[in-house]
Amino acid sequence: MFNFTPLLGAQSPSPASQSLLEFDGGVKVLIDVGWDENFNVEHLKSLEKHVPTLSIILLTHATAAHLAAFAHCCKHFPLFTQIPVYATTPVISLGRTLLQDIYSSTPVASSTIPKNYLPETSYSYSSLKADESTHYLLQPPTSDEIVSYFSLINPLKYSQPHQPLPSPFSPPLNGLTITAYNAGHTLGGTIWHLQHEVESVVYAVDWNQVRENVLSGAAWLGGAGAGGAEVIEQLRKPTALVCSCKGAERNPMAGGRAKRDALLLDMIRSTMAKGGTVLIPTDTSARVLELAYLLEHAWRKECDGSSDSPFKSTKLYLASRNVGATMRYARSMLEWMDENVVREFEAEANPTGDRQHKRTDSKQIAAQEASRSTGNAGGPFDFKYVRLLERRSQVDKILSRKTSQVILASDTSLEWGFSREVLRRIAAEPSNLVVLTEDYGSLKEDLSDSKTSLGRVLWRWHQEKRDGVAVEIASDGQHIEQTYTGGRDLQFQDARRTPLEGKELLLYQQYLATRRQLQNTLQSNGDTSLETSADAIDETSSTSSSSSDESDPERQGKALNISATLAHSNRNKLGMNKEIVGVNVLLRQPGTFDYDVRNRKGRDTLFPYATKRRRADDFGELIRAEEYLRAEERDEVNGHDLRGVEFSKETRLGQKRKWEDPRSHGTNGRRLSGSTLKRRRTGDPSNIERVATNGTNNAFGVREGSSGDDFSDGSDSEPDELSAKPSKLTYISSTVQVNLRIAYVDFAGLHDSRSLSMLIPLIEPRKLVLIGGNKFETAWLTNECKQKLRPKTGNSNGNGMNDVFSPFIGETVSASMDTNAWTVKLSEGLVKRLHWQNVRGLSIVTLMGQLAPTIPVEQPQTVILRKKRQKLMKDEAELSSSDVVSIVPETTSQLAPTLDVLPPSMTAATRSVAQPLHVGDLRLADLRKILQSIGHTAEFRGEGTLLIDDLVAVRKSGTGQIEVEGGGLRNPEFRTREYESSFYAVKRRIYEGLAIIVGG
C-alpha cells in the first residue's frame, strides 16, 4: 500500500514543497519542509497535525522552497526534533547558512501567532481590541539553535542504500530502505528512492539533467560522463514516480549552457557601456554557486587577457548576510561538484604537475609562478574579483558610488535580503538593469489569495512588455531584449518590529507560558525552547523533567486537549502580581533586581535559587552533541566559535553580572551584550570586517584582490533582530518610481519540456504522480504523459490514463502497485517434480501445469440434529419435520483449483514457447572471489569490468545485463581435456549464482 498526499506545492503558484508518503503498516515519510517568501504559519497546519505520526523526514534541496520551515518546526512543534531526519552533507551545511541568512534578514521569517491560538491560551484575549491582537511575532530560533537543529540531521552519500531508524512514536519500518541519487539542481540535491516491501517509489522533485559549470546532471542515465541511453536499473520501472512539473511548458534554449552564459555576459557588457548597475537576484546557498563561479571566471578571463576590457573598471559584488560561510562550505565539498571543478582544483593544488607531464614553455611557467605568488590564481571558489558583502553598511557604501558595478544579492523573491534594498536604490536610473534568473509563473495564475512578491511583479512587467522593449546586438549577432518599465510605481512594504507593551505583553507572556508547558509535556527530553527575555520561567521545569518511557503512537489530537487544559489551569497563576509571587519575582520578571525582604518570613527572606539537576539515563550523564562536532562542522572565525555556547551563560537570567569586566564595555563606555563576536564592536582588533582587502585572505578564507574598497567601517550598528524583545509586526509602505530595465536569463537549473517528455517514458513508472507546478504546467504534463505512457499500460481502451495522478494540496491518492493473487492446490505428482534453487537465501522454483477444478469429497446429504425441547404437544408434527436440516455442499467455484502435471501431448508445445529467465543479482566482487578460490586470476579493469585469466571479460551494464566476452583455454600450451575453457568456467559460475527459470 502506498498513499501520497501533497501538503504544499501541488497545482499552486507557491514554490514551497511538502509531501507525505504513507506505506503499509502506518509508516509515514515526510519529504521536505518548504516555505514561501510570505512565511505564513497557516500553511503549516496540515504538517503540524501529522507530526505525532511521522516515521522519518527526508530533505531534497538546500533552498527555501524545500527546508525554510525546518527551524520553525523544530522550535515550535513538539516532538518534531525526535523524528530522524536524513539528507546529504551539502544540504545540511548549505541549509544551515540559508536559514541563518533568512532569520537575520527579515522579521517576517519569525512568523506571527495564529489568531485562533490566542483565545485558547489566554484569558485576557477578550479584553483587547480586535486590531490589537494581530501580527504578534513568534520567537525566532537563534543562530545557535539553528546549528543544533541541523546537527540532528543524519548525513548520507549518493547511491548508498540505508535502512533508517524510526521515530519513538512510529510503528516498525519493516525493512524500509532509502537511497539518495544526484538531482543536479543544487549542490547535494537528491532524488530519493524508497523501497518498502513490494513498493518501489522514486521521489524526483526539482531535478536537472543538463550538465552545468558547477553541478553535474541528474543520475537518471548514470550521472555526468555516463552517456547512457537507458535509465539506471535502480531507478527504472518503479511502482510509483513522484515528479515535479516546474518548467513543463518551457522550451530549452537553443545553444544550451554556453548560449545562456554568453547571453548573461552580453547583457552585463551592454549595461557597462551605459555606466549602469546590474542587479542579479539569486538565492543565498544553492544557485548562487553557479552564478558566482561563472562571473568570477569571466572576470578572470577578461581582466587577465585583454588590456582594454570594460570588466576591469567594473566591480563585482556578492551580497548576503552569511555568504562567507556558504563559500567556505562550497570549497570543502568539491567532490559533490562536476568533475571539471575537481580537475581545476587539482590543477591548482599541484602546480608542478604540468612540468612533469607536459612540455611547457619556460616563459609560460614563469608567468604561472608569478601569478601564483601574487595571489592572482586560485581554486574554483577562491575569489579574486568577487567581493563579499555581509553588512548593510557595506551595501550602502557601494551603492553611493557612481560607477558601473554588478551585484549578486539574495533573494530571488526580492522580499528579503540585500536584493530588496539594492532594487530600491537603483530603480530610478534608466541605465540600470535587473536580470531575473528564474520563471515566476504564468500570467494566468490567480494570486489573489496570497501576497505578490516584488519578484513576481517585475516578472509580470517583463511578460507584459507594456512600455516597449530595447533590442541590442550581442557579440554573436543575436538580439538581446530588455524590457522598459516606463516609470511605473512599485509598492514596497517594509516589515518592522514594534516592542509589545501593557496588555499586549501580558497576552504574549500567557501564550508563551502555555505553549511552553505543552512542549514540556510532549517532549521527552524536557528541553525548553520558548524562553525569552520578557518571560523567564524557572529552569526547574525544563531541567528536572524526566523523559517518558513510552510514546503514545496516537497522539494526534492530544495537543489540543493538553493546550486547553493547561490554559484553564494556569489562568490565575499567570496573572499573579508581585505580592503573590513573592521573592520569585526576581526570576520571573525581567528588569526586576530589588525586593523588599523586611517584614517577610520563610523563603521570602532568601534570594531564590533554582537547583539544576544533571540529566542522566541508564548509560550515564547526557551530553551536548554540539560540543563534540568535528572541525569542519563548526562555524568558526579567527578561532572563535560562532555557536556562542560559552557566551550564552552571561546573558541568561539569574547569572551574576560582571560590572568591572572591561571586555563587556565598548569604547564609548556603553555595556554590550555577552557575545564577543557582535559586529558592532569597534575596539576588538579581531573584527572580521576590519581585514583590509589587500590581496590576502579574509576571515572566511575568501581571497579578495586589491580593489581599494575599504569596508572596515566600525560604526555599523545594525540592530540585532534575533535578540529583540517580544514584539509585533508592523509594515511601513513606500512607493518607488521604476525606470530601470528588466531582462531574463534562465539560471533556475530545472528540467524543461524536452527533459520531462524524454525521461519519463524511459523510466517507465507504473504510477505517475505530478506535483510541484502551477495548474497550467500540471495540466499540460498530465496530458503529455497520458499519451506517452498509454502503450506501456497494456490497455488499448485507454484505461491506463488513470495511472497518471495530479492531486491538489491535501488530496490523498492511492498509487499502490496493482497485484493479483490466486490460491491453487498442487497435485502430488507435480510436487514430486519440483526442483528448488537457492539464490541469496531464497528458494525459487518454476513450474508449468494445467488448472483443473477440484472435485469435492462426498459429504452426507443430511445431518440429524437433536430434537428440541417441546412445551406443547400439538407442535410435535411441525417440529419433527424441521429437525432434519439440509446442508448445501460447497460449490465448485468456492474451492481452490488444482494445478496438475501437463499431459505428454502438451509438454512439447509449451517448451518451444517458454523463454528462459534468470533470477538474482550478480555482483562482480563476489564472482571475483569465487574464481580466485578455484585457481583463476581475476582483477578489475575499469569501472564495471572484470578480467579473468587475461582472456575473458565480464561486464555489468547499468540495467543489470551481464556480458561475457572472450574465450580460449586456461593454458593454451596444454591442449588436454584436463583444463576446461576459461570462458565456460566463467559462465558456469555465473549460472550457479543465478536461478535459471526455464519453461517445461
PDB file of C-alpha atoms in Angstrom, residues 409-613:
ATOM      1  CA  ALA A 409      22.238  39.656  -3.944  1.00  0.00           C
ATOM      2  CA  SER A 410      19.798  37.411  -2.136  1.00  0.00           C
ATOM      3  CA  ASP A 411      16.924  36.684  -2.522  1.00  0.00           C
ATOM      4  CA  THR A 412      15.173  35.920  -5.826  1.00  0.00           C
ATOM      5  CA  SER A 413      11.780  36.900  -4.396  1.00  0.00           C
ATOM      6  CA  LEU A 414      13.102  40.422  -3.589  1.00  0.00           C
ATOM      7  CA  GLU A 415      11.093  40.217  -0.350  1.00  0.00           C
ATOM      8  CA  TRP A 416      14.056  39.817   1.984  1.00  0.00           C
ATOM      9  CA  GLY A 417      17.804  40.096   1.795  1.00  0.00           C
ATOM     10  CA  PHE A 418      20.005  42.772   0.247  1.00  0.00           C
ATOM     11  CA  SER A 419      18.412  42.486  -3.206  1.00  0.00           C
ATOM     12  CA  ARG A 420      15.366  44.374  -1.943  1.00  0.00           C
ATOM     13  CA  GLU A 421      17.419  47.372  -0.795  1.00  0.00           C
ATOM     14  CA  VAL A 422      19.557  47.369  -3.941  1.00  0.00           C
ATOM     15  CA  LEU A 423      16.422  47.416  -6.106  1.00  0.00           C
ATOM     16  CA  ARG A 424      15.083  50.396  -4.171  1.00  0.00           C
ATOM     17  CA  ARG A 425      18.316  52.335  -4.672  1.00  0.00           C
ATOM     18  CA  ILE A 426      18.846  51.669  -8.391  1.00  0.00           C
ATOM     19  CA  ALA A 427      15.216  51.744  -9.582  1.00  0.00           C
ATOM     20  CA  ALA A 428      15.180  55.375 -10.705  1.00  0.00           C
ATOM     21  CA  GLU A 429      18.071  55.210 -13.221  1.00  0.00           C
ATOM     22  CA  PRO A 430      17.186  54.085 -16.793  1.00  0.00           C
ATOM     23  CA  SER A 431      20.750  52.829 -17.327  1.00  0.00           C
ATOM     24  CA  ASN A 432      20.441  50.187 -14.605  1.00  0.00           C
ATOM     25  CA  LEU A 433      19.355  46.629 -15.251  1.00  0.00           C
ATOM     26  CA  VAL A 434      17.685  43.849 -13.231  1.00  0.00           C
ATOM     27  CA  VAL A 435      18.339  40.336 -14.536  1.00  0.00           C
ATOM     28  CA  LEU A 436      15.722  37.827 -13.365  1.00  0.00           C
ATOM     29  CA  THR A 437      17.147  34.321 -13.192  1.00  0.00           C
ATOM     30  CA  GLU A 438      14.021  32.194 -12.750  1.00  0.00           C
ATOM     31  CA  ASP A 439      10.469  31.857 -14.019  1.00  0.00           C
ATOM     32  CA  TYR A 440       7.915  33.235 -11.520  1.00  0.00           C
ATOM     33  CA  GLY A 441       4.879  31.631 -13.133  1.00  0.00           C
ATOM     34  CA  SER A 442       2.251  32.260 -15.759  1.00  0.00           C
ATOM     35  CA  LEU A 443       0.288  35.486 -16.137  1.00  0.00           C
ATOM     36  CA  LYS A 444      -2.915  33.426 -15.958  1.00  0.00           C
ATOM     37  CA  GLU A 445      -2.354  32.474 -12.319  1.00  0.00           C
ATOM     38  CA  ASP A 446      -4.714  33.842  -9.712  1.00  0.00           C
ATOM     39  CA  LEU A 447      -2.617  35.314  -6.911  1.00  0.00           C
ATOM     40  CA  SER A 448      -5.486  36.963  -5.049  1.00  0.00           C
ATOM     41  CA  ASP A 449      -5.177  34.553  -2.120  1.00  0.00           C
ATOM     42  CA  SER A 450      -1.509  35.310  -1.492  1.00  0.00           C
ATOM     43  CA  LYS A 451       0.768  38.296  -1.280  1.00  0.00           C
ATOM     44  CA  THR A 452       2.511  39.094  -4.539  1.00  0.00           C
ATOM     45  CA  SER A 453       6.264  39.432  -4.145  1.00  0.00           C
ATOM     46  CA  LEU A 454       8.324  42.115  -5.850  1.00  0.00           C
ATOM     47  CA  GLY A 455       9.959  39.464  -7.994  1.00  0.00           C
ATOM     48  CA  ARG A 456       6.574  38.374  -9.362  1.00  0.00           C
ATOM     49  CA  VAL A 457       5.623  41.992 -10.063  1.00  0.00           C
ATOM     50  CA  LEU A 458       8.785  42.566 -12.106  1.00  0.00           C
ATOM     51  CA  TRP A 459       8.207  39.263 -13.896  1.00  0.00           C
ATOM     52  CA  ARG A 460       4.693  40.349 -14.886  1.00  0.00           C
ATOM     53  CA  TRP A 461       6.031  43.643 -16.194  1.00  0.00           C
ATOM     54  CA  HIS A 462       8.626  41.774 -18.223  1.00  0.00           C
ATOM     55  CA  GLN A 463       5.995  39.431 -19.674  1.00  0.00           C
ATOM     56  CA  GLU A 464       3.513  42.209 -20.478  1.00  0.00           C
ATOM     57  CA  LYS A 465       6.084  44.480 -22.186  1.00  0.00           C
ATOM     58  CA  ARG A 466       3.648  47.384 -21.947  1.00  0.00           C
ATOM     59  CA  ASP A 467       6.271  50.121 -22.284  1.00  0.00           C
ATOM     60  CA  GLY A 468       8.291  48.592 -25.093  1.00  0.00           C
ATOM     61  CA  VAL A 469      11.432  46.540 -25.495  1.00  0.00           C
ATOM     62  CA  ALA A 470      15.034  47.616 -26.070  1.00  0.00           C
ATOM     63  CA  VAL A 471      16.730  45.422 -28.676  1.00  0.00           C
ATOM     64  CA  GLU A 472      20.516  45.303 -28.927  1.00  0.00           C
ATOM     65  CA  ILE A 473      23.001  43.183 -30.829  1.00  0.00           C
ATOM     66  CA  ALA A 474      25.022  40.626 -28.864  1.00  0.00           C
ATOM     67  CA  SER A 475      28.594  39.543 -29.571  1.00  0.00           C
ATOM     68  CA  ASP A 476      27.381  36.570 -31.629  1.00  0.00           C
ATOM     69  CA  GLY A 477      24.977  38.648 -33.706  1.00  0.00           C
ATOM     70  CA  GLN A 478      21.851  37.605 -31.815  1.00  0.00           C
ATOM     71  CA  HIS A 479      19.324  40.056 -30.392  1.00  0.00           C
ATOM     72  CA  ILE A 480      19.215  40.984 -26.713  1.00  0.00           C
ATOM     73  CA  GLU A 481      15.806  42.045 -25.383  1.00  0.00           C
ATOM     74  CA  GLN A 482      15.406  44.243 -22.312  1.00  0.00           C
ATOM     75  CA  THR A 483      12.004  45.454 -21.147  1.00  0.00           C
ATOM     76  CA  TYR A 484      11.368  49.109 -20.293  1.00  0.00           C
ATOM     77  CA  THR A 485       9.426  49.853 -17.123  1.00  0.00           C
ATOM     78  CA  GLY A 486       8.272  53.321 -18.189  1.00  0.00           C
ATOM     79  CA  GLY A 487       8.297  54.990 -14.774  1.00  0.00           C
ATOM     80  CA  ARG A 488       5.795  52.685 -13.113  1.00  0.00           C
ATOM     81  CA  ASP A 489       5.245  52.857  -9.362  1.00  0.00           C
ATOM     82  CA  LEU A 490       6.435  49.898  -7.303  1.00  0.00           C
ATOM     83  CA  GLN A 491       4.981  49.421  -3.837  1.00  0.00           C
ATOM     84  CA  PHE A 492       7.393  48.478  -1.036  1.00  0.00           C
ATOM     85  CA  GLN A 493       6.112  47.159   2.298  1.00  0.00           C
ATOM     86  CA  ASP A 494       8.929  47.029   4.812  1.00  0.00           C
ATOM     87  CA  ALA A 495       8.384  44.897   7.904  1.00  0.00           C
ATOM     88  CA  ARG A 496       9.437  46.326  11.255  1.00  0.00           C
ATOM     89  CA  ARG A 497       9.456  45.050  14.817  1.00  0.00           C
ATOM     90  CA  THR A 498       7.488  47.012  17.407  1.00  0.00           C
ATOM     91  CA  PRO A 499       8.021  46.104  21.084  1.00  0.00           C
ATOM     92  CA  LEU A 500       4.948  44.932  22.977  1.00  0.00           C
ATOM     93  CA  GLU A 501       3.699  46.901  25.944  1.00  0.00           C
ATOM     94  CA  GLY A 502       0.945  46.696  28.535  1.00  0.00           C
ATOM     95  CA  LYS A 503      -1.821  44.187  27.906  1.00  0.00           C
ATOM     96  CA  GLU A 504      -0.221  43.035  24.692  1.00  0.00           C
ATOM     97  CA  LEU A 505       2.901  41.982  26.556  1.00  0.00           C
ATOM     98  CA  LEU A 506       0.802  40.134  29.168  1.00  0.00           C
ATOM     99  CA  LEU A 507      -1.116  38.343  26.418  1.00  0.00           C
ATOM    100  CA  TYR A 508       2.142  37.347  24.749  1.00  0.00           C
ATOM    101  CA  GLN A 509       3.552  36.008  28.040  1.00  0.00           C
ATOM    102  CA  GLN A 510       0.460  33.917  28.690  1.00  0.00           C
ATOM    103  CA  TYR A 511       0.622  32.437  25.216  1.00  0.00           C
ATOM    104  CA  LEU A 512       4.301  31.519  25.585  1.00  0.00           C
ATOM    105  CA  ALA A 513       3.772  30.002  29.040  1.00  0.00           C
ATOM    106  CA  THR A 514       1.003  27.751  27.806  1.00  0.00           C
ATOM    107  CA  ARG A 515       2.918  26.671  24.723  1.00  0.00           C
ATOM    108  CA  ARG A 516       5.989  26.015  26.833  1.00  0.00           C
ATOM    109  CA  GLN A 517       4.132  23.729  29.203  1.00  0.00           C
ATOM    110  CA  LEU A 518       2.586  21.946  26.250  1.00  0.00           C
ATOM    111  CA  GLN A 519       6.011  21.445  24.727  1.00  0.00           C
ATOM    112  CA  ASN A 520       7.478  20.193  28.022  1.00  0.00           C
ATOM    113  CA  THR A 521       4.602  17.746  28.358  1.00  0.00           C
ATOM    114  CA  LEU A 522       5.026  16.236  24.917  1.00  0.00           C
ATOM    115  CA  GLN A 523       8.798  16.345  24.581  1.00  0.00           C
ATOM    116  CA  SER A 524      10.545  13.508  26.333  1.00  0.00           C
ATOM    117  CA  ASN A 525      13.811  15.386  26.746  1.00  0.00           C
ATOM    118  CA  GLY A 526      12.147  18.278  28.541  1.00  0.00           C
ATOM    119  CA  ASP A 527      14.098  20.909  26.640  1.00  0.00           C
ATOM    120  CA  THR A 528      12.509  24.339  26.775  1.00  0.00           C
ATOM    121  CA  SER A 529      12.988  26.425  23.676  1.00  0.00           C
ATOM    122  CA  LEU A 530      10.384  29.122  24.356  1.00  0.00           C
ATOM    123  CA  GLU A 531      12.487  31.196  26.730  1.00  0.00           C
ATOM    124  CA  THR A 532      12.512  34.918  26.117  1.00  0.00           C
ATOM    125  CA  SER A 533      13.915  37.919  27.868  1.00  0.00           C
ATOM    126  CA  ALA A 534      10.415  39.141  28.610  1.00  0.00           C
ATOM    127  CA  ASP A 535       9.087  35.954  30.174  1.00  0.00           C
ATOM    128  CA  ALA A 536      11.604  33.861  32.111  1.00  0.00           C
ATOM    129  CA  ILE A 537      10.261  30.791  33.842  1.00  0.00           C
ATOM    130  CA  ASP A 538      12.014  28.688  36.476  1.00  0.00           C
ATOM    131  CA  GLU A 539      14.544  26.369  34.885  1.00  0.00           C
ATOM    132  CA  THR A 540      13.450  23.563  37.139  1.00  0.00           C
ATOM    133  CA  SER A 541      10.507  22.922  34.866  1.00  0.00           C
ATOM    134  CA  SER A 542      12.847  22.118  31.995  1.00  0.00           C
ATOM    135  CA  THR A 543      15.890  20.636  33.690  1.00  0.00           C
ATOM    136  CA  SER A 544      14.208  18.322  36.175  1.00  0.00           C
ATOM    137  CA  SER A 545      11.593  16.858  33.893  1.00  0.00           C
ATOM    138  CA  SER A 546      12.176  13.227  33.113  1.00  0.00           C
ATOM    139  CA  SER A 547      11.836  11.589  29.759  1.00  0.00           C
ATOM    140  CA  SER A 548       8.822   9.445  29.155  1.00  0.00           C
ATOM    141  CA  ASP A 549       9.343   5.715  28.830  1.00  0.00           C
ATOM    142  CA  GLU A 550       6.911   5.113  26.014  1.00  0.00           C
ATOM    143  CA  SER A 551       5.370   7.477  23.473  1.00  0.00           C
ATOM    144  CA  ASP A 552       1.745   7.169  22.570  1.00  0.00           C
ATOM    145  CA  PRO A 553       1.502   6.496  18.833  1.00  0.00           C
ATOM    146  CA  GLU A 554      -1.994   8.002  18.786  1.00  0.00           C
ATOM    147  CA  ARG A 555      -1.035  11.496  19.912  1.00  0.00           C
ATOM    148  CA  GLN A 556      -2.678  13.203  17.023  1.00  0.00           C
ATOM    149  CA  GLY A 557      -5.268  15.494  18.525  1.00  0.00           C
ATOM    150  CA  LYS A 558      -3.793  15.195  22.022  1.00  0.00           C
ATOM    151  CA  ALA A 559      -2.101  18.592  21.686  1.00  0.00           C
ATOM    152  CA  LEU A 560      -5.421  20.428  21.601  1.00  0.00           C
ATOM    153  CA  ASN A 561      -6.671  18.733  24.764  1.00  0.00           C
ATOM    154  CA  ILE A 562      -3.462  19.447  26.667  1.00  0.00           C
ATOM    155  CA  SER A 563      -3.402  23.047  25.469  1.00  0.00           C
ATOM    156  CA  ALA A 564      -6.970  23.678  26.618  1.00  0.00           C
ATOM    157  CA  THR A 565      -6.360  22.049  29.999  1.00  0.00           C
ATOM    158  CA  LEU A 566      -3.184  23.975  30.670  1.00  0.00           C
ATOM    159  CA  ALA A 567      -4.769  27.256  29.606  1.00  0.00           C
ATOM    160  CA  HIS A 568      -7.659  26.734  32.006  1.00  0.00           C
ATOM    161  CA  SER A 569      -5.485  25.687  34.956  1.00  0.00           C
ATOM    162  CA  ASN A 570      -2.941  28.487  34.586  1.00  0.00           C
ATOM    163  CA  ARG A 571      -5.186  31.498  34.114  1.00  0.00           C
ATOM    164  CA  ASN A 572      -4.958  32.613  37.716  1.00  0.00           C
ATOM    165  CA  LYS A 573      -1.364  31.501  38.158  1.00  0.00           C
ATOM    166  CA  LEU A 574      -0.058  33.568  35.269  1.00  0.00           C
ATOM    167  CA  GLY A 575      -1.910  36.665  36.394  1.00  0.00           C
ATOM    168  CA  MET A 576      -0.296  36.765  39.855  1.00  0.00           C
ATOM    169  CA  ASN A 577       1.172  40.061  40.924  1.00  0.00           C
ATOM    170  CA  LYS A 578       4.408  40.741  42.789  1.00  0.00           C
ATOM    171  CA  GLU A 579       2.849  40.247  46.214  1.00  0.00           C
ATOM    172  CA  ILE A 580       1.609  36.764  45.426  1.00  0.00           C
ATOM    173  CA  VAL A 581       4.706  35.585  43.572  1.00  0.00           C
ATOM    174  CA  GLY A 582       6.966  36.777  46.373  1.00  0.00           C
ATOM    175  CA  VAL A 583      10.719  36.707  46.093  1.00  0.00           C
ATOM    176  CA  ASN A 584      10.488  34.609  42.909  1.00  0.00           C
ATOM    177  CA  VAL A 585       9.679  37.818  41.085  1.00  0.00           C
ATOM    178  CA  LEU A 586      13.431  38.264  40.756  1.00  0.00           C
ATOM    179  CA  LEU A 587      13.444  35.259  38.436  1.00  0.00           C
ATOM    180  CA  ARG A 588      10.057  35.564  36.794  1.00  0.00           C
ATOM    181  CA  GLN A 589      10.081  39.206  35.721  1.00  0.00           C
ATOM    182  CA  PRO A 590      12.992  40.683  33.757  1.00  0.00           C
ATOM    183  CA  GLY A 591      14.319  44.024  34.825  1.00  0.00           C
ATOM    184  CA  THR A 592      13.437  43.412  38.493  1.00  0.00           C
ATOM    185  CA  PHE A 593      16.540  43.446  40.694  1.00  0.00           C
ATOM    186  CA  ASP A 594      15.209  44.687  44.044  1.00  0.00           C
ATOM    187  CA  TYR A 595      12.811  43.076  46.512  1.00  0.00           C
ATOM    188  CA  ASP A 596      11.894  44.299  49.983  1.00  0.00           C
ATOM    189  CA  VAL A 597      12.513  41.458  52.463  1.00  0.00           C
ATOM    190  CA  ARG A 598      11.548  43.486  55.513  1.00  0.00           C
ATOM    191  CA  ASN A 599       8.663  42.021  57.482  1.00  0.00           C
ATOM    192  CA  ARG A 600       8.976  38.840  55.425  1.00  0.00           C
ATOM    193  CA  LYS A 601       9.217  35.315  56.724  1.00  0.00           C
ATOM    194  CA  GLY A 602      10.404  31.963  55.486  1.00  0.00           C
ATOM    195  CA  ARG A 603      11.725  31.607  51.971  1.00  0.00           C
ATOM    196  CA  ASP A 604      10.822  35.189  51.070  1.00  0.00           C
ATOM    197  CA  THR A 605      13.819  36.396  53.064  1.00  0.00           C
ATOM    198  CA  LEU A 606      16.325  34.480  50.884  1.00  0.00           C
ATOM    199  CA  PHE A 607      17.382  35.002  47.309  1.00  0.00           C
ATOM    200  CA  PRO A 608      15.664  32.360  45.158  1.00  0.00           C
ATOM    201  CA  TYR A 609      17.864  29.678  43.749  1.00  0.00           C
ATOM    202  CA  ALA A 610      16.757  27.059  41.198  1.00  0.00           C
ATOM    203  CA  THR A 611      18.615  23.795  41.652  1.00  0.00           C
ATOM    204  CA  LYS A 612      19.712  22.324  38.381  1.00  0.00           C
ATOM    205  CA  ARG A 613      19.649  18.577  38.189  1.00  0.00           C
TER     206      ARG A 613
END
